[in-house]
Coordinates of C-alpha atoms in Angstrom, one line a residue:
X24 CA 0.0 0.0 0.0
X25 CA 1.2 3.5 -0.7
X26 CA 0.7 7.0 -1.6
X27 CA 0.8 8.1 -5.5
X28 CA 0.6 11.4 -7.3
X29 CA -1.7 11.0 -10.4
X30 CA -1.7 13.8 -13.3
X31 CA -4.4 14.9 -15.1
X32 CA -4.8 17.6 -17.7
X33 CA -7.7 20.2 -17.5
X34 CA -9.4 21.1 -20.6
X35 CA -7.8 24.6 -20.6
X36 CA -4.3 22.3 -20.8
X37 CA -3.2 22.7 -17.3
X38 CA -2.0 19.7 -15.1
X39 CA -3.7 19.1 -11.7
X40 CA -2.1 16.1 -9.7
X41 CA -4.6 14.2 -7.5
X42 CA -3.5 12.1 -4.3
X43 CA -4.5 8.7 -3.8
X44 CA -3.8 6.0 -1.3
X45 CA -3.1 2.5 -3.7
X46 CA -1.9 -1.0 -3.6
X47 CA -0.6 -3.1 -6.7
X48 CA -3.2 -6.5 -6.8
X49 CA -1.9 -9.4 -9.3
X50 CA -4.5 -9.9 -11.8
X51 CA -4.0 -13.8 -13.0
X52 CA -6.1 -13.2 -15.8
X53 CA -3.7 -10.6 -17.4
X54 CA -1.0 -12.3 -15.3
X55 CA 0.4 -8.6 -14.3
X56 CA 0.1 -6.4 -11.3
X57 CA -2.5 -4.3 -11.5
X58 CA -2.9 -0.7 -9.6
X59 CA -6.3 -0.9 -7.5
X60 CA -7.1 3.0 -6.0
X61 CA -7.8 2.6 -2.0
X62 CA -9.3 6.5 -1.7
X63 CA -9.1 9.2 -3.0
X64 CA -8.0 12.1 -1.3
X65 CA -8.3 14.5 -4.2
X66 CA -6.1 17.7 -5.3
X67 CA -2.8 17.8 -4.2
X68 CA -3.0 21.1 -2.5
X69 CA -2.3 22.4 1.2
X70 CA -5.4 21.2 2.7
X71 CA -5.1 17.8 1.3
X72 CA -1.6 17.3 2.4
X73 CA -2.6 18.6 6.2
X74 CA -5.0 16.1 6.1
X75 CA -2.3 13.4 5.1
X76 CA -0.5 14.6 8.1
X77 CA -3.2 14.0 10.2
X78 CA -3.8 10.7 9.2
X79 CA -0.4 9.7 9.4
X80 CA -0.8 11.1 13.3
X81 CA -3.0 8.8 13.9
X82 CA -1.6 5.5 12.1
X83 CA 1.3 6.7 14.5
X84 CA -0.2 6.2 17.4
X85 CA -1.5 2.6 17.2
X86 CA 2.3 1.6 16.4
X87 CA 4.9 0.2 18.7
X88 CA 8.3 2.3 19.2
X89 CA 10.2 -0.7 17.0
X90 CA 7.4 -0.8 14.2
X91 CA 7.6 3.4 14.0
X92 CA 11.5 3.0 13.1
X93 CA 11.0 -0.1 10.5
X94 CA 8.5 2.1 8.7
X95 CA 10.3 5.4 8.9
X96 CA 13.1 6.4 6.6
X97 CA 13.9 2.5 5.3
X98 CA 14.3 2.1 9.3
X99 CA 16.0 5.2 10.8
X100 CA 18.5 3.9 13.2
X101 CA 19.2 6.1 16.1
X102 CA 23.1 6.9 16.0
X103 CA 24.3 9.4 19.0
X104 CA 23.7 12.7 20.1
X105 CA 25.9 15.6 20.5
X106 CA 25.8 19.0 21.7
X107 CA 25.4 21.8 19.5
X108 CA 24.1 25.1 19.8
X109 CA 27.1 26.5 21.7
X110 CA 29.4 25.7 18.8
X111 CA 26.7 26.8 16.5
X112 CA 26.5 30.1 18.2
X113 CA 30.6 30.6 17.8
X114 CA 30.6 29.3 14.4
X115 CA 27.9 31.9 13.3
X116 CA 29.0 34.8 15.4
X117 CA 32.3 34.0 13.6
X118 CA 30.9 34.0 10.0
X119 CA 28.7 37.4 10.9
X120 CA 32.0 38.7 11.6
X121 CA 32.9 37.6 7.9
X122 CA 36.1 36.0 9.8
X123 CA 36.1 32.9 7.6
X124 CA 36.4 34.9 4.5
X125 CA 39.3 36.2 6.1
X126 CA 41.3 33.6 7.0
X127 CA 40.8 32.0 3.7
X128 CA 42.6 35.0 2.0
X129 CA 45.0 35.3 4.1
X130 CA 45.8 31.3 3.3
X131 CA 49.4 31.3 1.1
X132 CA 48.5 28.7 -1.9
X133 CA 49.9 26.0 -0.7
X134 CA 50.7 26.4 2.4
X135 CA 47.5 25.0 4.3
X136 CA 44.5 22.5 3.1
X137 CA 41.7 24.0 1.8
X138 CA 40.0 23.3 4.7
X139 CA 42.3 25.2 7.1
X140 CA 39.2 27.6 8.2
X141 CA 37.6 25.2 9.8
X142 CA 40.1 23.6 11.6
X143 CA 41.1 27.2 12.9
X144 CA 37.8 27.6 13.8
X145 CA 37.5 24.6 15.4
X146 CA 41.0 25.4 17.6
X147 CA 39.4 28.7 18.7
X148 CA 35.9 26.5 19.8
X149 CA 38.0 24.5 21.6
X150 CA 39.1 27.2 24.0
X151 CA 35.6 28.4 24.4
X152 CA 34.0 25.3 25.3
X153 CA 36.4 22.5 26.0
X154 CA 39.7 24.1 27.8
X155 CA 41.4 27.2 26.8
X156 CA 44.4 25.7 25.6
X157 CA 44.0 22.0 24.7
X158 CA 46.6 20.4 22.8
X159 CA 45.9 19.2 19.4
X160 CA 45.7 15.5 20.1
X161 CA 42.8 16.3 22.6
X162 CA 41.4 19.4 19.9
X163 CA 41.1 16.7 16.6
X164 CA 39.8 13.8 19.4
X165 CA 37.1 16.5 20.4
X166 CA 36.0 17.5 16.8
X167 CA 36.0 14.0 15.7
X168 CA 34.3 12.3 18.5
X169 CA 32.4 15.2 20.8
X170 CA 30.8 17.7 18.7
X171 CA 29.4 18.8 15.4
X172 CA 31.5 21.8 13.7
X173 CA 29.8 22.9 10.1
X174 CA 32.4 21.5 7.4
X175 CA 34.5 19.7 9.7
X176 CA 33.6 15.9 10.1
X177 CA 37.5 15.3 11.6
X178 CA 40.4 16.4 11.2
X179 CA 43.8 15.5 13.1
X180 CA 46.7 16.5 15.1
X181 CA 48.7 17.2 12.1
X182 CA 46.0 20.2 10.7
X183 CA 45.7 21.4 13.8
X184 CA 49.7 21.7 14.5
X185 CA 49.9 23.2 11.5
X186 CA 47.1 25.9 11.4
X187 CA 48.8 26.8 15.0
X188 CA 52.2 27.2 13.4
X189 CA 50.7 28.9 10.8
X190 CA 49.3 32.0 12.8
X191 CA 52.7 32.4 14.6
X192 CA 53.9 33.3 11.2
X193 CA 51.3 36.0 9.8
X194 CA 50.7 36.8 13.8
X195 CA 50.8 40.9 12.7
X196 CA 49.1 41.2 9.8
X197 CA 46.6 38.8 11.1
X198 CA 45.9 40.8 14.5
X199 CA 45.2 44.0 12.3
X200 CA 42.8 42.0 9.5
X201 CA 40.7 41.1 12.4
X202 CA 40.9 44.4 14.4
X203 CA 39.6 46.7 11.2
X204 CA 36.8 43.5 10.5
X205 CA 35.3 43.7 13.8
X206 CA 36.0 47.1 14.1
X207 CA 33.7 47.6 11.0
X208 CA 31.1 45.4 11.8
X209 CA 30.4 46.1 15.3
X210 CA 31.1 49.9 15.0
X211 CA 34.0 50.3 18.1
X212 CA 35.0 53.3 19.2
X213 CA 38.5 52.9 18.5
X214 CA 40.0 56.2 19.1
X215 CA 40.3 54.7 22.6
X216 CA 42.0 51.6 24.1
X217 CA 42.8 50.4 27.4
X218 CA 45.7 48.6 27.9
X219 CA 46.8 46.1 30.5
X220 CA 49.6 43.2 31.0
X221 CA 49.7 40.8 33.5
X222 CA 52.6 38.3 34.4
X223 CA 52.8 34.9 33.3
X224 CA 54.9 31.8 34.2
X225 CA 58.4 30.7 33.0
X226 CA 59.1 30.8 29.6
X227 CA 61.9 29.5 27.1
X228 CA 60.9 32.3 24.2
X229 CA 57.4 32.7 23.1
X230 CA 58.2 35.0 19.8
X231 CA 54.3 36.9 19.9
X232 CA 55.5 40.6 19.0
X233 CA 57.8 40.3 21.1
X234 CA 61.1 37.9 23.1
X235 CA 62.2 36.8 20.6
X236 CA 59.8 36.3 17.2
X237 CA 58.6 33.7 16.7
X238 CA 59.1 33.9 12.8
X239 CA 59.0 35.5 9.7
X240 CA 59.0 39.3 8.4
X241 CA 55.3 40.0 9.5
X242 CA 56.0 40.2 13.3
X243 CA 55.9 43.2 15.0
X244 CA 59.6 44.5 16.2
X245 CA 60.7 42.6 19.0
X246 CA 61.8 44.1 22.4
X247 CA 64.9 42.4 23.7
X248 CA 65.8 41.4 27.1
X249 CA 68.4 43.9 28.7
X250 CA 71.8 42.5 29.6
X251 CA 71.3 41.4 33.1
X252 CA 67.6 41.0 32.8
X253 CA 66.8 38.8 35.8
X254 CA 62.6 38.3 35.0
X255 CA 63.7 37.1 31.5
X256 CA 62.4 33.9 32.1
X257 CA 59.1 35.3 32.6
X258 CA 56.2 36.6 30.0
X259 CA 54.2 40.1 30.5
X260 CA 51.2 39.5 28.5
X261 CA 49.2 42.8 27.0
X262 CA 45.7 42.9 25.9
X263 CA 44.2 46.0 24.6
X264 CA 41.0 46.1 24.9
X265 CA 38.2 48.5 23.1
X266 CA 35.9 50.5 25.6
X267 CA 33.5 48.5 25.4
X268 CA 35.3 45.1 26.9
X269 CA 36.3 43.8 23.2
X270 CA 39.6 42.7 23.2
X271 CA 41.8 43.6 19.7
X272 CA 45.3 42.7 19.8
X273 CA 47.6 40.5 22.4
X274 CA 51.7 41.3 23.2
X275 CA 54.3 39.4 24.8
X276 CA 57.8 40.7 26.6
X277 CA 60.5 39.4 28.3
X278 CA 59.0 39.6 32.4
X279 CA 61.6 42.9 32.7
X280 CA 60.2 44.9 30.6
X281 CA 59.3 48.2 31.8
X282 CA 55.8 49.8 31.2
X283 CA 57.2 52.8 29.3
X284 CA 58.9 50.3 26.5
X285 CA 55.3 48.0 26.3
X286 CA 53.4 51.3 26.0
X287 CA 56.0 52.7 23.0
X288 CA 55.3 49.1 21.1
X289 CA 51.8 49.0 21.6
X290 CA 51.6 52.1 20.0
X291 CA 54.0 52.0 17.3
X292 CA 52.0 48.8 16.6
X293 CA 48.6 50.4 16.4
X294 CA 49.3 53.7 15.2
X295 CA 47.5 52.8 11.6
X296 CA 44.9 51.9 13.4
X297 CA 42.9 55.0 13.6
X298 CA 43.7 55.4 17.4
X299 CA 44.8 58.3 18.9
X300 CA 46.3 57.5 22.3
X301 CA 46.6 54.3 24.4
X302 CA 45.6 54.5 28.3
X303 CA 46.9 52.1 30.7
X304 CA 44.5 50.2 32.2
X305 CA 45.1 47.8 35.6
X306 CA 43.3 46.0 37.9
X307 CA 42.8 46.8 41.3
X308 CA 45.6 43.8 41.9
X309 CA 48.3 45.5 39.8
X310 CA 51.2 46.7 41.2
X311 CA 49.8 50.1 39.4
X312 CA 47.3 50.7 41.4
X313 CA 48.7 50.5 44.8
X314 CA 51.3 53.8 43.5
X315 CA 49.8 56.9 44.5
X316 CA 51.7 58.5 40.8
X317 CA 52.7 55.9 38.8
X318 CA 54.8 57.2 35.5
X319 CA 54.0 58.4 32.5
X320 CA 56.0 58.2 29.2
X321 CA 54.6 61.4 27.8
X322 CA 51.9 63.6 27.9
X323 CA 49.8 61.4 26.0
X324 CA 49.9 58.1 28.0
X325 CA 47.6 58.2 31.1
X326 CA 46.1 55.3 33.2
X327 CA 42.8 54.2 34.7
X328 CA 43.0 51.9 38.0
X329 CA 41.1 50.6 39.8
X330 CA 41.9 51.7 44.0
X331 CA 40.1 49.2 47.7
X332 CA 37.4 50.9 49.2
X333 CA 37.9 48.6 51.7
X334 CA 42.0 49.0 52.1
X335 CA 41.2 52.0 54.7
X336 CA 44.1 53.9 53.2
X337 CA 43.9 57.8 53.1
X338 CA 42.8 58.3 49.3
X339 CA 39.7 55.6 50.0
X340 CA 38.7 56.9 53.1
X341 CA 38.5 60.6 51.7
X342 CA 36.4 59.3 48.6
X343 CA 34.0 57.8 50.7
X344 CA 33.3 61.3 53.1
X345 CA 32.7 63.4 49.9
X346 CA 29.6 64.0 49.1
X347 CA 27.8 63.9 45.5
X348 CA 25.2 62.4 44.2
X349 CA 25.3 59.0 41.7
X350 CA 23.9 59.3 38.5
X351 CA 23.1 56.3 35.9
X352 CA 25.7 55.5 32.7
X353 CA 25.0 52.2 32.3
X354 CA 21.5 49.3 33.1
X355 CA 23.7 48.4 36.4
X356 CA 26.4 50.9 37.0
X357 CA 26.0 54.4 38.9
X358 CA 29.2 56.7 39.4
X359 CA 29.9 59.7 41.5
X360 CA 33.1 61.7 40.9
X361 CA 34.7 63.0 43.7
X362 CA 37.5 65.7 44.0
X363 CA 40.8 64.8 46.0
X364 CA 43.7 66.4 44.2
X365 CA 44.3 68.5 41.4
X366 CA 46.9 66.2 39.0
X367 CA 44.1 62.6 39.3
X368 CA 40.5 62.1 38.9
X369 CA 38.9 59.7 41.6
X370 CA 35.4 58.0 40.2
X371 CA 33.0 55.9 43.1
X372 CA 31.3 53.2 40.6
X373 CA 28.1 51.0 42.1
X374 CA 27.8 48.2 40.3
X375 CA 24.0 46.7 40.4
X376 CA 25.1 42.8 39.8
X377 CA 28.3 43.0 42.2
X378 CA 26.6 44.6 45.0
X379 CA 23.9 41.7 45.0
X380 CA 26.9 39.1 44.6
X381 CA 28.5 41.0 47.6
X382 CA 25.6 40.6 49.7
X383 CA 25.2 36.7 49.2
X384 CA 28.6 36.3 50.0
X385 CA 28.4 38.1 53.3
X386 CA 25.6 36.3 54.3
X387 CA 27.1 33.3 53.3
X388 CA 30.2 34.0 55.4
X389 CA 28.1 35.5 58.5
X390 CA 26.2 32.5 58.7
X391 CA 29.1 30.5 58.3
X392 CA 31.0 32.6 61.4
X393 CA 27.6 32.0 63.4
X394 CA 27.6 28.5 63.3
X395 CA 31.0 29.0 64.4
X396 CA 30.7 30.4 67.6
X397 CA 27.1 29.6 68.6
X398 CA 27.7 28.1 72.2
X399 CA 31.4 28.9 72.6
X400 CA 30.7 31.3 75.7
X401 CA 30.7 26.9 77.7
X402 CA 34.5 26.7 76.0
X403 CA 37.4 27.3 78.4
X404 CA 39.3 30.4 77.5
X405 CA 42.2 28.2 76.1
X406 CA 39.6 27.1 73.9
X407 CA 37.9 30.1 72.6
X408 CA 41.7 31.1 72.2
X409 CA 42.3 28.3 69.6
X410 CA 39.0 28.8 67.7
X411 CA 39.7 32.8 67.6
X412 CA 43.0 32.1 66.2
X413 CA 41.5 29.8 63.6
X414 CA 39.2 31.7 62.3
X415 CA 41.6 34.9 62.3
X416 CA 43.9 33.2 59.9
X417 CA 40.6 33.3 57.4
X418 CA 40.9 37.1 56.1
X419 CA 37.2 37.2 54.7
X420 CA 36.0 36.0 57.8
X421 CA 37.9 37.6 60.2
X422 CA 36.6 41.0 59.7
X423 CA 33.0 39.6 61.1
X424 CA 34.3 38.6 64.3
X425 CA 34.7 40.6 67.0
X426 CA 36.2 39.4 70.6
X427 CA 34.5 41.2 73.6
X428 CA 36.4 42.3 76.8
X429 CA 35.5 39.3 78.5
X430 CA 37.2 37.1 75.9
X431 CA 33.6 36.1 74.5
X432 CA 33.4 35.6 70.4
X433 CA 30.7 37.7 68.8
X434 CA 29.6 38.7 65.6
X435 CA 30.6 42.6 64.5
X436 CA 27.8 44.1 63.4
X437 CA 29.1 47.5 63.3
X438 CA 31.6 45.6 60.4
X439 CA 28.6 44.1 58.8
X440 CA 26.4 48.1 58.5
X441 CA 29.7 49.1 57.1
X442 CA 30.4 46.1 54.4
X443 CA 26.4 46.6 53.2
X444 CA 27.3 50.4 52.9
X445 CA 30.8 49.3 50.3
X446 CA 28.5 46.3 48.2
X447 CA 28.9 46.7 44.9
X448 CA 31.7 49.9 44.6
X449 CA 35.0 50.7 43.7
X450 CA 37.2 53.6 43.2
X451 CA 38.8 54.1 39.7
X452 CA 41.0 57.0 39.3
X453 CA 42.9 58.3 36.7
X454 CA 45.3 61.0 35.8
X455 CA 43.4 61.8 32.6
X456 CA 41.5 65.0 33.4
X457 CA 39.6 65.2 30.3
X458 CA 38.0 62.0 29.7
X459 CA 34.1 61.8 31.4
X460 CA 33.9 60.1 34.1
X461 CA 31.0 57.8 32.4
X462 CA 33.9 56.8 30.1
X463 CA 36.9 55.9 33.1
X464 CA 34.1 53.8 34.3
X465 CA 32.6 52.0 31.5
X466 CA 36.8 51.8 30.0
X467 CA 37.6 49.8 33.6
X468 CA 34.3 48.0 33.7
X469 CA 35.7 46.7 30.4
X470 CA 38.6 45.9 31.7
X471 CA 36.9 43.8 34.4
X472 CA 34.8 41.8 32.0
X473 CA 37.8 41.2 30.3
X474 CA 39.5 39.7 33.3
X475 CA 37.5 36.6 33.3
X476 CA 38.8 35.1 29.7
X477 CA 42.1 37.0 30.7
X478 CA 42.9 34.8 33.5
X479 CA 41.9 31.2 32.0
X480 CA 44.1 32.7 29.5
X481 CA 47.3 33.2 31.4
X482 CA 46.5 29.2 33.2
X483 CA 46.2 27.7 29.7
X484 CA 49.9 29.9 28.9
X485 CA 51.2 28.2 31.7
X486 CA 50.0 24.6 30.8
X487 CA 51.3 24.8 27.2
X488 CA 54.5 26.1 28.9
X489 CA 54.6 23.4 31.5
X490 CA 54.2 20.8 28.8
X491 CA 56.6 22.5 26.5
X492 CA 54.3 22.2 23.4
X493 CA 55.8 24.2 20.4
X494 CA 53.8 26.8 18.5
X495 CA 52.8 28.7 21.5
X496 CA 52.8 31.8 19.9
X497 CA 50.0 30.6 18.2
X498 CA 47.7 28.5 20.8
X499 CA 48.0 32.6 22.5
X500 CA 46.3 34.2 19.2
X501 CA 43.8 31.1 19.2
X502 CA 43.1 32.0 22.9
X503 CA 42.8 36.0 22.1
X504 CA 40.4 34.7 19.0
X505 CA 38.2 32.6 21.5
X506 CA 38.0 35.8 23.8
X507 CA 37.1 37.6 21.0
X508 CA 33.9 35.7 20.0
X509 CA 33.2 34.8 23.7
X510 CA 33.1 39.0 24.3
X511 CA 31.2 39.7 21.9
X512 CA 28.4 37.2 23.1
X513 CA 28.6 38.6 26.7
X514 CA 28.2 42.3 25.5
X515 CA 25.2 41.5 23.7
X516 CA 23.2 39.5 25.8
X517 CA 24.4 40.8 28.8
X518 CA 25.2 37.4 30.5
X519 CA 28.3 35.7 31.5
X520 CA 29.6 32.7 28.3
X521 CA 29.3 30.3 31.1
X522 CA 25.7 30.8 31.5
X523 CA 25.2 31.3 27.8
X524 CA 27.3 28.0 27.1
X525 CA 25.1 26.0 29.3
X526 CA 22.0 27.4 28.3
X527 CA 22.8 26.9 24.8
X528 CA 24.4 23.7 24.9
X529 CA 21.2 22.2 25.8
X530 CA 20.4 22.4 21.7
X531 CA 21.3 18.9 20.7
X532 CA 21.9 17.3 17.4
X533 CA 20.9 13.8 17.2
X534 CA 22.6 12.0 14.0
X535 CA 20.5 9.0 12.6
X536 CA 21.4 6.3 9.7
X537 CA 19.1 4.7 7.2
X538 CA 19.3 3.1 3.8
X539 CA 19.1 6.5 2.4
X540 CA 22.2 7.9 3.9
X541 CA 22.6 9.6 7.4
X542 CA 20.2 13.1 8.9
X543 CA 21.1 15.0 11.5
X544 CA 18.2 16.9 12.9
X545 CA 18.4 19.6 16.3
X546 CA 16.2 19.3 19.2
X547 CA 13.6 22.0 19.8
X548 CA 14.6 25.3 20.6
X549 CA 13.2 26.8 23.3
X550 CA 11.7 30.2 23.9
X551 CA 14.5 31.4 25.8
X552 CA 16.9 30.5 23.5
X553 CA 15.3 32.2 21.1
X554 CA 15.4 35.1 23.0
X555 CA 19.2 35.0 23.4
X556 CA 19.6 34.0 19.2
X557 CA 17.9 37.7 18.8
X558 CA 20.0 39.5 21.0
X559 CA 23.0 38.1 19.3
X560 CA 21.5 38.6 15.9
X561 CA 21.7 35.6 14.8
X562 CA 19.0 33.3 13.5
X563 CA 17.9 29.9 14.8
X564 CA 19.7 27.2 13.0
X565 CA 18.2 24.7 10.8
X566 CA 16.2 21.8 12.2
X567 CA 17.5 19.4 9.3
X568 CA 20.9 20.5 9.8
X569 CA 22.4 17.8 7.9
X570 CA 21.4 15.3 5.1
X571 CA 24.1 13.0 3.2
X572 CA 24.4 10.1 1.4
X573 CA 25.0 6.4 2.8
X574 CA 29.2 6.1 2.6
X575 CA 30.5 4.4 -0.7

């Protein structure tokens, strides 16, 4: 029994196809198979073919789960399932950015496979969603075996070693392709960057713009270790990073080099780049920012850094007794400038999200500390001693406890009013006195969101370096690639990639086998994910994402 398609012509010379449901019936008497019409369901229009649909719903239902998959597609054969969106997400965001366009040009003849894109792709993936700086035996294992990547059924340690090698050797030219692509396409205002390094582990020579090069006449000019350099065995890594948390180009020096010397590269480096100054950026961790006037190379470089509230030093302290009123720059940030000396510009941000995550974290602690000393006033004073002293050596705990004149452990709630006053703000200050202060705020808010990526980045520098795996010039501009992508998903939804990877990672894609080859079809996509594919700008992927042939 099946379904046919019958055409017949209308007087005006048209052909309208009927459906019908038929079997073939052997006729002895003509001793051939004869066609013998079931029903007829009539034209083979949209109404007809719903009604086909729901018939076949309900011949569904009467069927046993085996019989469904011996009927179905020459008996589709469930083969595994994989996860999906998240690499679907990169891969897109990737191709919006018309980056596999160029990386393809930039490909020598020759030099690398024609399928070079997508194993770089797939390297920069890796970092996002299976460990920023896998090696490539573990990078071809997880494209082969643990995911789906568009255009990329395998590949091996060989492609990927030699993509890696690859970038070491166009690493200049290929930092400014992608700088003045994503500058275009996401509209950055690039007259401004922020710049900040951080130290990495021991290294034998890492050749990334900078000691020594890696290779090749496209690197940027090296900055040599001076004669008795004693931090030469060390890396200062440099990211600048656009305004808006976007990171656009990566350094490397020998672990001696001084700020003014990183600052001169960086802008020699950049100066075609339509910027107009570079302002160093640090954390509130930095060396930097515990200097009450750190240098300056020239008139032109300044710096934005982040200061404690909490440190009780002099410059804190007289941030918090000015007075002023907050006003709103941002969904979650507020920022008050205050006035403390003439030469540096002090900035008191309240950030919406941290002040919340402060407050759970103190109550977590307080509660902690409570259970702590509940009943302690029965312990010997030896006793009490010993617990006081344990807890002392825990510095976020410590400054809840307070030890009455009687020896007695109690919790400080004059500390506690004054943390709750502190959630959520920092002090940024900076010696530029002509940027607004919406902008110093916003520039180290970038920074912060930054910091994130920036520090799996500096572990997965020191695994490579541990393991002594060549090319690490290279795995660093994959890992700068992967931050790149991963940024740009944060700033326009608005949530961490580790929420966004789980969330999106729940879009499966189930790969089946039949006679007829081998389908790959997506779960459902839920509302919320479609909410997220908007805000990204990116549309929902195909259900049927794959049909093929059956090998050989």
């Amino acid at each position: 029994m099946y379904l046919r398609s019958t055409p017949r012509r209308n007087k005006d010379g048209s052909v309208v196809r009927y459906l019908q449901l038929a079997h073939n019936a052997w006729d002895p008497a003509t001793k051939r198979s004869k066609v013998q019409v079931i029903y007829n369901f009539g034209r083979d229009d949209a109404s007809n073919r719903q009604a086909l649909i729901r018939l076949a719903a309900s011949v569904v239902k009467i069927l046993e789960p085996a019989q469904l998959l011996d009927v179905a597609a020459d008996g589709l054969e469930f083969v595994d399932s994989r996860p999906f969106g998240a690499v679907w997400v990169l891969d897109a965001l990737w191709r919006q950015l018309e980056l596999d366009g160029t990386f393809r040009r930039m490909r020598r003849d020759g030099a690398l496979d024609p399928e070079a894109e997508r194993v770089l792709f797939a390297l920069v993936a890796s970092r996002a969603l299976a460990g920023w700086a896998d090696p490539p035996t573990e990078v071809a294992r997880w494209v082969t075996e643990d995911v789906f990547v568009d255009g990329l059924p395998a590949t091996t340690e060989d492609a990927c070693q030699k993509v890696t090698e690859w970038l070491c050797e166009v690493s200049g030219r290929l930092q400014e392709e992608v700088f003045h692509r994503v500058a275009d396409r996401l509209d950055l205002k690039a007259d401004l960057l922020f710049f900040e390094s951080a130290h990495g582990g021991p290294q034998p020579g890492l050749g990334l713009d900078g000691d020594p090069p890696c290779s090749g006449p496209e690197d940027s000019p090296s900055l040599a270790p001076p004669s008795g350099c004693h931090e030469a065995h060390q890396t200062v890594i440099g990211l600048a990073v656009a305004r808006t948390g976007i990171p656009l180009r990566v350094w490397r020096w020998p672990g001696c080099t001084d700020d003014a010397a990183m600052i001169r590269q960086a802008k020699e480096d950049m100066k075609g780049w339509t910027l107009s100054r570079v302002i160093r950026t640090a954390d509130r961790g930095c060396p930097i920012a515990a200097d009450r006037h750190p240098p300056r190379t020239d008139d032109d470089h300044h710096y934005i850094v982040g200061a404690k509230l909490r440190s009780g030093s002099a410059v804190a302290d007289a941030a918090l007794s000015r007075q002023g009123r907050y006003h709103h720059v941002a969904a979650n940030l507020r920022v008050k400038e205050v006035h403390i000396a003439a030469d540096e510009r002090f900035v008191i941000c309240c950030d919406a999200r941290t002040a919340q995550r402060d407050a759970e974290v103190r109550t977590r602690l307080v509660e902690e500390l409570s259970a702590l000393i509940d009943d302690t006033d029965r312990l010997s004073l030896a006793e009490r001693t010993d617990l006081h002293m344990e807890i002392s050596a825990n510095p976020r705990m410590r400054r809840y406890l307070r030890l009455t004149p009687g020896r007695l452990l109690r919790i400080d709630v004059k500390a506690v009013k004054a943390e709750e006053n502190l959630d959520g703000k920092y002090l940024v200050r900076t010696t530029d006195l002509e940027l607004p202060a919406e902008e110093v705020a916003l520039g180290y808010m970038g920074l912060l969101e930054c910091e994130r990526g920036w520090r799996d980045l500096l572990a997965g520098l020191r695994r490579l370096q541990s393991r002594g795996e060549p090319g690490e010039c290279g795995h660093l501009l994959l890992t700068w690639l992967s931050l790149l992508l991963v940024r740009i998903a944060e700033s326009r939804t608005g949530l961490p990639w580790s929420a966004l990877r789980r969330e999106f990672d729940r879009i499966k894609l189930g790969t089946f086998a039949a006679c007829a080859g081998v389908l790959r079809q997506r779960t459902e996509i839920t509302e919320e994910q479609y909410e997220l594919l908007a805000a990204l700008g990116l549309a929902p992927p195909p259900r049927i994402v794959q049909i093929s042939p059956p090998d050989g």
